[in-house]
PDB file of C-alpha atoms in Angstrom:
ATOM      1  CA  MET J   1     136.863   8.193  16.321  1.00  0.00           C
ATOM      2  CA  ILE J   2     140.360   9.177  16.969  1.00  0.00           C
ATOM      3  CA  ALA J   3     141.937  10.198  20.619  1.00  0.00           C
ATOM      4  CA  HIS J   4     144.519  13.128  20.420  1.00  0.00           C
ATOM      5  CA  ASP J   5     146.298  10.659  22.856  1.00  0.00           C
ATOM      6  CA  GLU J   6     145.831   6.718  22.930  1.00  0.00           C
ATOM      7  CA  GLY J   7     147.681   6.651  25.777  1.00  0.00           C
ATOM      8  CA  ARG J   8     146.305   8.261  27.523  1.00  0.00           C
ATOM      9  CA  VAL J   9     142.689   7.084  26.545  1.00  0.00           C
ATOM     10  CA  ARG J  10     144.034   3.751  27.279  1.00  0.00           C
ATOM     11  CA  SER J  11     145.032   4.771  31.039  1.00  0.00           C
ATOM     12  CA  SER J  12     141.921   6.544  32.032  1.00  0.00           C
ATOM     13  CA  PRO J  13     140.504   6.142  35.262  1.00  0.00           C
ATOM     14  CA  VAL J  14     137.432   5.833  32.784  1.00  0.00           C
ATOM     15  CA  ARG J  15     137.933   3.466  31.099  1.00  0.00           C
ATOM     16  CA  ARG J  16     140.080   1.710  34.189  1.00  0.00           C
ATOM     17  CA  ALA J  17     136.730   1.210  35.516  1.00  0.00           C
ATOM     18  CA  VAL J  18     134.401   0.154  32.761  1.00  0.00           C
ATOM     19  CA  HIS J  19     136.564  -2.308  32.221  1.00  0.00           C
ATOM     20  CA  ALA J  20     136.737  -3.693  36.105  1.00  0.00           C
ATOM     21  CA  PHE J  21     133.045  -3.456  35.291  1.00  0.00           C
ATOM     22  CA  VAL J  22     132.528  -5.594  31.970  1.00  0.00           C
ATOM     23  CA  ASP J  23     135.643  -7.848  33.995  1.00  0.00           C
ATOM     24  CA  VAL J  24     132.715  -9.281  36.195  1.00  0.00           C
ATOM     25  CA  HIS J  25     129.631  -8.942  34.029  1.00  0.00           C
ATOM     26  CA  PRO J  26     128.107 -11.924  32.345  1.00  0.00           C
ATOM     27  CA  SER J  27     129.741 -11.853  28.751  1.00  0.00           C
ATOM     28  CA  PRO J  28     126.183 -12.793  27.207  1.00  0.00           C
ATOM     29  CA  ALA J  29     123.748 -10.500  29.299  1.00  0.00           C
ATOM     30  CA  PRO J  30     122.683  -6.902  27.739  1.00  0.00           C
ATOM     31  CA  ILE J  31     123.813  -3.509  29.332  1.00  0.00           C
ATOM     32  CA  ILE J  32     121.158  -0.880  29.010  1.00  0.00           C
ATOM     33  CA  VAL J  33     123.012   2.317  29.557  1.00  0.00           C
ATOM     34  CA  ALA J  34     120.377   5.327  31.189  1.00  0.00           C
ATOM     35  CA  PHE J  35     121.572   7.983  27.921  1.00  0.00           C
ATOM     36  CA  SER J  36     121.011  11.634  28.372  1.00  0.00           C
ATOM     37  CA  GLY J  37     123.105  12.610  25.587  1.00  0.00           C
ATOM     38  CA  GLY J  38     125.085  14.430  28.486  1.00  0.00           C
ATOM     39  CA  LEU J  39     128.805  14.659  28.938  1.00  0.00           C
ATOM     40  CA  ASP J  40     128.557  11.555  32.020  1.00  0.00           C
ATOM     41  CA  PRO J  41     126.641   8.971  30.183  1.00  0.00           C
ATOM     42  CA  CYS J  42     128.177   9.714  26.127  1.00  0.00           C
ATOM     43  CA  VAL J  43     131.277   9.205  27.964  1.00  0.00           C
ATOM     44  CA  LEU J  44     130.373   5.504  29.585  1.00  0.00           C
ATOM     45  CA  LEU J  45     128.836   4.372  26.403  1.00  0.00           C
ATOM     46  CA  HIS J  46     131.682   5.516  23.943  1.00  0.00           C
ATOM     47  CA  VAL J  47     133.757   3.582  26.798  1.00  0.00           C
ATOM     48  CA  LEU J  48     131.192   0.757  26.520  1.00  0.00           C
ATOM     49  CA  ARG J  49     131.272   0.720  22.507  1.00  0.00           C
ATOM     50  CA  TRP J  50     135.163   1.534  21.389  1.00  0.00           C
ATOM     51  CA  GLY J  51     137.039   1.353  24.683  1.00  0.00           C
ATOM     52  CA  VAL J  52     136.150  -2.032  26.622  1.00  0.00           C
ATOM     53  CA  ALA J  53     136.728  -5.012  23.451  1.00  0.00           C
ATOM     54  CA  PRO J  54     140.853  -4.485  23.607  1.00  0.00           C
ATOM     55  CA  TRP J  55     141.211  -5.238  26.559  1.00  0.00           C
ATOM     56  CA  GLY J  56     140.206  -9.072  25.738  1.00  0.00           C
ATOM     57  CA  GLY J  57     137.487 -11.278  25.450  1.00  0.00           C
ATOM     58  CA  GLY J  58     134.768  -9.548  23.406  1.00  0.00           C
ATOM     59  CA  ALA J  59     133.044  -6.564  23.425  1.00  0.00           C
ATOM     60  CA  PRO J  60     129.711  -6.730  25.391  1.00  0.00           C
ATOM     61  CA  THR J  61     125.933  -6.388  24.332  1.00  0.00           C
ATOM     62  CA  VAL J  62     125.159  -2.502  24.679  1.00  0.00           C
ATOM     63  CA  ILE J  63     121.820  -1.148  24.078  1.00  0.00           C
ATOM     64  CA  ALA J  64     121.232   2.859  24.645  1.00  0.00           C
ATOM     65  CA  ALA J  65     117.880   3.997  26.683  1.00  0.00           C
ATOM     66  CA  HIS J  66     116.864   7.902  26.791  1.00  0.00           C
ATOM     67  CA  TYR J  67     113.925   9.061  28.798  1.00  0.00           C
ATOM     68  CA  ASP J  68     112.048  12.520  27.847  1.00  0.00           C
ATOM     69  CA  HIS J  69     110.303  13.490  30.901  1.00  0.00           C
ATOM     70  CA  ALA J  70     108.579  16.478  28.245  1.00  0.00           C
ATOM     71  CA  MET J  71     109.422  18.844  31.018  1.00  0.00           C
ATOM     72  CA  ARG J  72     110.790  21.337  28.988  1.00  0.00           C
ATOM     73  CA  GLU J  73     111.124  22.830  25.828  1.00  0.00           C
ATOM     74  CA  GLY J  74     113.486  21.204  23.790  1.00  0.00           C
ATOM     75  CA  SER J  75     113.843  17.568  25.284  1.00  0.00           C
ATOM     76  CA  ARG J  76     112.636  16.050  21.692  1.00  0.00           C
ATOM     77  CA  ALA J  77     115.451  17.482  20.411  1.00  0.00           C
ATOM     78  CA  ASP J  78     117.562  16.082  22.971  1.00  0.00           C
ATOM     79  CA  ALA J  79     116.247  12.924  22.555  1.00  0.00           C
ATOM     80  CA  GLU J  80     116.271  13.221  18.533  1.00  0.00           C
ATOM     81  CA  TRP J  81     120.477  14.325  19.388  1.00  0.00           C
ATOM     82  CA  ALA J  82     121.117  11.472  21.524  1.00  0.00           C
ATOM     83  CA  GLY J  83     119.134   8.999  18.948  1.00  0.00           C
ATOM     84  CA  GLY J  84     121.721  10.443  15.847  1.00  0.00           C
ATOM     85  CA  VAL J  85     124.348   9.215  17.908  1.00  0.00           C
ATOM     86  CA  CYS J  86     123.565   5.451  17.983  1.00  0.00           C
ATOM     87  CA  ARG J  87     122.825   5.543  14.824  1.00  0.00           C
ATOM     88  CA  ALA J  88     126.250   7.180  13.688  1.00  0.00           C
ATOM     89  CA  TRP J  89     127.515   4.462  16.805  1.00  0.00           C
ATOM     90  CA  GLY J  90     126.269   1.362  16.267  1.00  0.00           C
ATOM     91  CA  VAL J  91     123.877   1.306  19.156  1.00  0.00           C
ATOM     92  CA  PRO J  92     120.853   0.057  19.585  1.00  0.00           C
ATOM     93  CA  PHE J  93     118.840   2.970  20.941  1.00  0.00           C
ATOM     94  CA  VAL J  94     115.069   2.941  23.009  1.00  0.00           C
ATOM     95  CA  THR J  95     113.259   5.611  23.579  1.00  0.00           C
ATOM     96  CA  GLU J  96     110.330   6.719  25.417  1.00  0.00           C
ATOM     97  CA  ARG J  97     108.297   9.629  26.388  1.00  0.00           C
ATOM     98  CA  SER J  98     106.319  10.765  29.364  1.00  0.00           C
ATOM     99  CA  LYS J  99     102.496  10.984  28.848  1.00  0.00           C
ATOM    100  CA  SER J 100     102.176  12.684  31.775  1.00  0.00           C
ATOM    101  CA  TYR J 101     102.983  15.765  33.740  1.00  0.00           C
ATOM    102  CA  LEU J 102     106.058  15.291  35.831  1.00  0.00           C
ATOM    103  CA  GLY J 103     105.681  17.980  38.196  1.00  0.00           C
ATOM    104  CA  SER J 104     108.902  16.811  40.124  1.00  0.00           C
ATOM    105  CA  GLU J 105     112.508  15.476  40.565  1.00  0.00           C
ATOM    106  CA  ALA J 106     111.480  12.966  42.037  1.00  0.00           C
ATOM    107  CA  GLU J 107     108.150  12.419  39.789  1.00  0.00           C
ATOM    108  CA  ALA J 108     110.754  12.030  36.746  1.00  0.00           C
ATOM    109  CA  ARG J 109     113.246  10.118  38.759  1.00  0.00           C
ATOM    110  CA  ALA J 110     110.225   7.135  39.131  1.00  0.00           C
ATOM    111  CA  ALA J 111     109.110   7.406  35.819  1.00  0.00           C
ATOM    112  CA  ARG J 112     112.835   7.344  34.160  1.00  0.00           C
ATOM    113  CA  TYR J 113     113.857   4.617  36.201  1.00  0.00           C
ATOM    114  CA  ALA J 114     110.616   3.067  35.443  1.00  0.00           C
ATOM    115  CA  PHE J 115     111.251   2.711  31.744  1.00  0.00           C
ATOM    116  CA  LEU J 116     114.772   1.635  32.626  1.00  0.00           C
ATOM    117  CA  ASP J 117     113.355  -1.510  34.575  1.00  0.00           C
ATOM    118  CA  ARG J 118     111.109  -1.727  31.230  1.00  0.00           C
ATOM    119  CA  VAL J 119     113.970  -1.593  28.684  1.00  0.00           C
ATOM    120  CA  ARG J 120     115.859  -4.328  31.306  1.00  0.00           C
ATOM    121  CA  THR J 121     113.456  -6.828  31.900  1.00  0.00           C
ATOM    122  CA  GLY J 122     112.757  -6.876  27.745  1.00  0.00           C
ATOM    123  CA  HIS J 123     116.302  -8.232  27.561  1.00  0.00           C
ATOM    124  CA  GLY J 124     116.160 -10.783  30.176  1.00  0.00           C
ATOM    125  CA  GLY J 125     116.683 -11.559  33.871  1.00  0.00           C
ATOM    126  CA  ASP J 126     120.210 -11.027  33.205  1.00  0.00           C
ATOM    127  CA  ALA J 127     120.440  -7.934  31.957  1.00  0.00           C
ATOM    128  CA  VAL J 128     121.504  -4.868  33.569  1.00  0.00           C
ATOM    129  CA  VAL J 129     120.907  -0.982  33.680  1.00  0.00           C
ATOM    130  CA  LEU J 130     124.065   1.283  34.295  1.00  0.00           C
ATOM    131  CA  THR J 131     123.892   5.148  35.030  1.00  0.00           C
ATOM    132  CA  ALA J 132     127.217   7.455  34.609  1.00  0.00           C
ATOM    133  CA  HIS J 133     127.095   8.869  38.460  1.00  0.00           C
ATOM    134  CA  HIS J 134     130.467   9.457  39.214  1.00  0.00           C
ATOM    135  CA  ALA J 135     132.129  10.815  42.664  1.00  0.00           C
ATOM    136  CA  ASP J 136     130.845  14.092  42.564  1.00  0.00           C
ATOM    137  CA  ASP J 137     126.853  12.776  42.279  1.00  0.00           C
ATOM    138  CA  GLN J 138     128.351  10.896  45.211  1.00  0.00           C
ATOM    139  CA  ALA J 139     129.159  13.910  46.870  1.00  0.00           C
ATOM    140  CA  GLU J 140     126.531  15.515  46.593  1.00  0.00           C
ATOM    141  CA  THR J 141     124.205  12.649  47.540  1.00  0.00           C
ATOM    142  CA  VAL J 142     125.799  12.859  50.372  1.00  0.00           C
ATOM    143  CA  LEU J 143     125.590  15.972  51.546  1.00  0.00           C
ATOM    144  CA  PHE J 144     121.888  15.995  50.340  1.00  0.00           C
ATOM    145  CA  ARG J 145     121.121  13.190  52.446  1.00  0.00           C
ATOM    146  CA  MET J 146     123.439  14.704  55.557  1.00  0.00           C
ATOM    147  CA  LEU J 147     121.075  17.831  55.595  1.00  0.00           C
ATOM    148  CA  ARG J 148     117.954  16.030  55.425  1.00  0.00           C
ATOM    149  CA  GLY J 149     119.020  14.113  58.803  1.00  0.00           C
ATOM    150  CA  THR J 150     119.347  10.690  57.110  1.00  0.00           C
ATOM    151  CA  GLY J 151     121.028   7.687  59.165  1.00  0.00           C
ATOM    152  CA  PRO J 152     123.696   5.385  58.822  1.00  0.00           C
ATOM    153  CA  ASP J 153     122.456   3.609  56.054  1.00  0.00           C
ATOM    154  CA  GLY J 154     121.648   6.991  53.742  1.00  0.00           C
ATOM    155  CA  LEU J 155     125.351   7.592  54.152  1.00  0.00           C
ATOM    156  CA  ARG J 156     125.503   4.853  51.370  1.00  0.00           C
ATOM    157  CA  GLY J 157     125.192   7.638  48.966  1.00  0.00           C
ATOM    158  CA  ILE J 158     124.342   6.522  45.420  1.00  0.00           C
ATOM    159  CA  HIS J 159     124.818   2.167  45.356  1.00  0.00           C
ATOM    160  CA  GLU J 160     127.957   0.894  42.896  1.00  0.00           C
ATOM    161  CA  ARG J 161     126.044  -2.623  42.565  1.00  0.00           C
ATOM    162  CA  ARG J 162     122.211  -3.520  43.323  1.00  0.00           C
ATOM    163  CA  PRO J 163     120.062  -6.191  41.243  1.00  0.00           C
ATOM    164  CA  GLY J 164     119.629  -5.048  37.904  1.00  0.00           C
ATOM    165  CA  LEU J 165     121.171  -2.162  38.179  1.00  0.00           C
ATOM    166  CA  ALA J 166     125.244  -0.841  39.114  1.00  0.00           C
ATOM    167  CA  SER J 167     127.084   2.660  38.674  1.00  0.00           C
ATOM    168  CA  PRO J 168     130.812   1.752  37.724  1.00  0.00           C
ATOM    169  CA  LEU J 169     131.937   5.550  37.350  1.00  0.00           C
ATOM    170  CA  LEU J 170     131.182   6.176  41.041  1.00  0.00           C
ATOM    171  CA  ASN J 171     134.802   6.555  41.909  1.00  0.00           C
ATOM    172  CA  VAL J 172     135.695   8.213  38.964  1.00  0.00           C
ATOM    173  CA  TRP J 173     135.698  12.465  38.843  1.00  0.00           C
ATOM    174  CA  ARG J 174     133.763  14.983  36.848  1.00  0.00           C
ATOM    175  CA  GLU J 175     136.829  16.499  35.826  1.00  0.00           C
ATOM    176  CA  GLU J 176     138.203  13.269  34.854  1.00  0.00           C
ATOM    177  CA  LEU J 177     135.662  12.543  32.881  1.00  0.00           C
ATOM    178  CA  GLU J 178     136.218  15.716  30.827  1.00  0.00           C
ATOM    179  CA  GLY J 179     139.459  14.850  30.234  1.00  0.00           C
ATOM    180  CA  TYR J 180     138.660  11.883  29.019  1.00  0.00           C
ATOM    181  CA  ALA J 181     135.833  13.131  26.386  1.00  0.00           C
ATOM    182  CA  VAL J 182     138.547  15.700  25.417  1.00  0.00           C
ATOM    183  CA  ASP J 183     141.052  13.093  24.550  1.00  0.00           C
ATOM    184  CA  VAL J 184     138.689  11.500  22.543  1.00  0.00           C
ATOM    185  CA  GLY J 185     136.881  14.630  20.958  1.00  0.00           C
ATOM    186  CA  LEU J 186     133.257  13.792  22.111  1.00  0.00           C
ATOM    187  CA  ARG J 187     130.430  16.270  21.298  1.00  0.00           C
ATOM    188  CA  TRP J 188     127.365  16.317  24.216  1.00  0.00           C
ATOM    189  CA  ARG J 189     123.968  18.014  25.140  1.00  0.00           C
ATOM    190  CA  GLU J 190     124.287  20.064  27.901  1.00  0.00           C
ATOM    191  CA  ASP J 191     120.932  19.977  29.669  1.00  0.00           C
ATOM    192  CA  PRO J 192     120.440  23.915  30.666  1.00  0.00           C
ATOM    193  CA  THR J 193     118.050  22.991  33.573  1.00  0.00           C
ATOM    194  CA  ASN J 194     121.067  21.883  35.681  1.00  0.00           C
ATOM    195  CA  GLU J 195     121.646  25.798  35.786  1.00  0.00           C
ATOM    196  CA  HIS J 196     118.601  26.168  37.463  1.00  0.00           C
ATOM    197  CA  LEU J 197     119.006  26.725  41.464  1.00  0.00           C
ATOM    198  CA  GLY J 198     115.960  26.337  42.227  1.00  0.00           C
ATOM    199  CA  PHE J 199     116.007  22.399  42.357  1.00  0.00           C
ATOM    200  CA  ALA J 200     117.942  21.255  45.664  1.00  0.00           C
ATOM    201  CA  ARG J 201     120.660  18.980  44.173  1.00  0.00           C
ATOM    202  CA  ASN J 202     121.913  21.922  41.657  1.00  0.00           C
ATOM    203  CA  ALA J 203     122.487  24.582  44.277  1.00  0.00           C
ATOM    204  CA  LEU J 204     123.958  21.978  46.429  1.00  0.00           C
ATOM    205  CA  ARG J 205     126.136  21.767  42.888  1.00  0.00           C
ATOM    206  CA  HIS J 206     127.062  25.114  41.922  1.00  0.00           C
ATOM    207  CA  GLU J 207     126.539  26.859  45.776  1.00  0.00           C
ATOM    208  CA  VAL J 208     127.032  25.187  48.213  1.00  0.00           C
ATOM    209  CA  LEU J 209     129.433  22.992  48.311  1.00  0.00           C
ATOM    210  CA  PRO J 210     131.678  25.863  46.321  1.00  0.00           C
ATOM    211  CA  LEU J 211     131.280  27.927  49.593  1.00  0.00           C
ATOM    212  CA  VAL J 212     131.990  24.926  51.836  1.00  0.00           C
ATOM    213  CA  GLU J 213     135.114  23.720  50.024  1.00  0.00           C
ATOM    214  CA  GLY J 214     136.510  27.498  49.885  1.00  0.00           C
ATOM    215  CA  ALA J 215     136.071  28.672  53.583  1.00  0.00           C
ATOM    216  CA  VAL J 216     135.403  25.417  55.916  1.00  0.00           C
ATOM    217  CA  ALA J 217     136.949  22.243  54.558  1.00  0.00           C
ATOM    218  CA  PRO J 218     138.975  22.277  51.107  1.00  0.00           C
ATOM    219  CA  GLY J 219     138.533  18.610  50.213  1.00  0.00           C
ATOM    220  CA  ALA J 220     134.999  18.487  50.896  1.00  0.00           C
ATOM    221  CA  ARG J 221     134.097  16.292  48.304  1.00  0.00           C
ATOM    222  CA  PRO J 222     136.173  13.194  48.198  1.00  0.00           C
ATOM    223  CA  ALA J 223     135.759  13.207  52.313  1.00  0.00           C
ATOM    224  CA  LEU J 224     131.992  12.975  51.566  1.00  0.00           C
ATOM    225  CA  ALA J 225     132.570  10.348  48.737  1.00  0.00           C
ATOM    226  CA  ARG J 226     134.743   8.738  51.350  1.00  0.00           C
ATOM    227  CA  LEU J 227     132.184   8.692  54.219  1.00  0.00           C
ATOM    228  CA  ALA J 228     129.627   6.867  51.251  1.00  0.00           C
ATOM    229  CA  ARG J 229     132.597   3.983  51.089  1.00  0.00           C
ATOM    230  CA  LEU J 230     132.993   3.671  55.098  1.00  0.00           C
ATOM    231  CA  ALA J 231     128.893   3.422  55.159  1.00  0.00           C
ATOM    232  CA  GLU J 232     129.190   1.031  52.550  1.00  0.00           C
ATOM    233  CA  ALA J 233     131.919  -1.175  54.697  1.00  0.00           C
ATOM    234  CA  ASP J 234     129.786  -1.050  58.005  1.00  0.00           C
ATOM    235  CA  ARG J 235     127.239  -2.052  55.953  1.00  0.00           C
ATOM    236  CA  GLN J 236     128.763  -5.038  54.594  1.00  0.00           C
ATOM    237  CA  ALA J 237     130.396  -5.899  57.817  1.00  0.00           C
ATOM    238  CA  TRP J 238     127.085  -5.555  59.863  1.00  0.00           C
ATOM    239  CA  SER J 239     125.575  -7.857  57.025  1.00  0.00           C
ATOM    240  CA  GLU J 240     128.330 -10.633  58.516  1.00  0.00           C
ATOM    241  CA  VAL J 241     127.990 -10.171  61.888  1.00  0.00           C
ATOM    242  CA  LEU J 242     124.232 -10.064  62.827  1.00  0.00           C
ATOM    243  CA  PRO J 243     122.836 -13.585  61.251  1.00  0.00           C
ATOM    244  CA  ILE J 244     126.170 -14.507  63.628  1.00  0.00           C
ATOM    245  CA  VAL J 245     124.676 -12.386  66.585  1.00  0.00           C
ATOM    246  CA  ALA J 246     120.600 -13.722  65.873  1.00  0.00           C
ATOM    247  CA  ARG J 247     122.050 -17.821  65.908  1.00  0.00           C
ATOM    248  CA  THR J 248     123.935 -17.456  69.662  1.00  0.00           C
ATOM    249  CA  LEU J 249     121.453 -15.280  70.951  1.00  0.00           C
ATOM    250  CA  ARG J 250     118.537 -18.403  69.791  1.00  0.00           C
ATOM    251  CA  SER J 251     121.267 -21.102  71.113  1.00  0.00           C
ATOM    252  CA  GLU J 252     120.528 -21.802  74.728  1.00  0.00           C
ATOM    253  CA  GLU J 253     124.048 -22.906  74.702  1.00  0.00           C
ATOM    254  CA  HIS J 254     125.120 -19.638  74.423  1.00  0.00           C
ATOM    255  CA  THR J 255     122.337 -17.504  75.937  1.00  0.00           C
ATOM    256  CA  SER J 256     122.682 -19.208  78.750  1.00  0.00           C
ATOM    257  CA  GLU J 257     126.868 -18.271  79.716  1.00  0.00           C
ATOM    258  CA  LEU J 258     126.055 -14.368  78.627  1.00  0.00           C
ATOM    259  CA  GLN J 259     125.210 -11.818  81.144  1.00  0.00           C
ATOM    260  CA  SER J 260     123.896 -10.064  78.132  1.00  0.00           C
ATOM    261  CA  PRO J 261     122.916  -9.541  75.114  1.00  0.00           C
ATOM    262  CA  ASP J 262     125.072  -6.715  74.734  1.00  0.00           C
ATOM    263  CA  HIS J 263     127.996  -8.451  76.547  1.00  0.00           C
ATOM    264  CA  LEU J 264     127.284 -11.060  73.475  1.00  0.00           C
ATOM    265  CA  VAL J 265     127.588  -8.456  70.615  1.00  0.00           C
ATOM    266  CA  CYS J 266     130.593  -7.110  72.067  1.00  0.00           C
ATOM    267  CA  ARG J 267     132.673 -10.223  71.835  1.00  0.00           C
ATOM    268  CA  LEU J 268     131.310 -11.444  68.344  1.00  0.00           C
ATOM    269  CA  LEU J 269     132.478  -8.601  66.970  1.00  0.00           C
ATOM    270  CA  LEU J 270     135.600  -8.889  69.023  1.00  0.00           C
ATOM    271  CA  GLU J 271     135.980 -12.248  66.911  1.00  0.00           C
ATOM    272  CA  LYS J 272     135.610 -10.795  64.352  1.00  0.00           C
TER     273      LYS J 272
END
């Protein structure tokens, strides 16, 4: 596939983000891409297939995994289209269709991730599943959780990396993905349910966030994404501090010198 602007593609934030992930990924370990056929996973799979090796080193082993939720007409055609893309690109393709009725977004998500994890474990313990969640998804997730009264941990939003699962595009905006797709001439499938406002995420994306940005906070999306990064930084800081607090509280020598556990926590935070 020939890019319209090779220089712009090479310097794309999309390509840089994927390259940064591949740099720290064990090269022999397979990468399983959650591949619906939409814009975001098409871009992710394209970069992994065609845009990684030129940075240096060998290209990673990439496998595309498509889960058909069987929740709407046309889902079989999406699976067939996704398989055709993978055949054209020389990417191994794994697909599965739901055998049971999925009545909600939560049930569909659980079934999809269970399938992805089966594919991952079938390719060895070091294999990792990549999703194409991006910065807009992160902003929507944080707002969604805030409106439902989440705590500090929920403000972390989508995790960039968890055991067996990673989202390397979390700091890339949808418009940057669209720009990459145009530059390399990509085509993708549009899921018509993404426009249905009966789904909470769609209402946030198409109505709530545009209203907030137009009338309240023009920079709401980047601010929400930044909040997720700050919440993650806080969690990492506390994960380093709390074991020290616990060890010190168990120490009779230190405990006898302090007036209260609150005094101890404040002192340890200042020392950090």
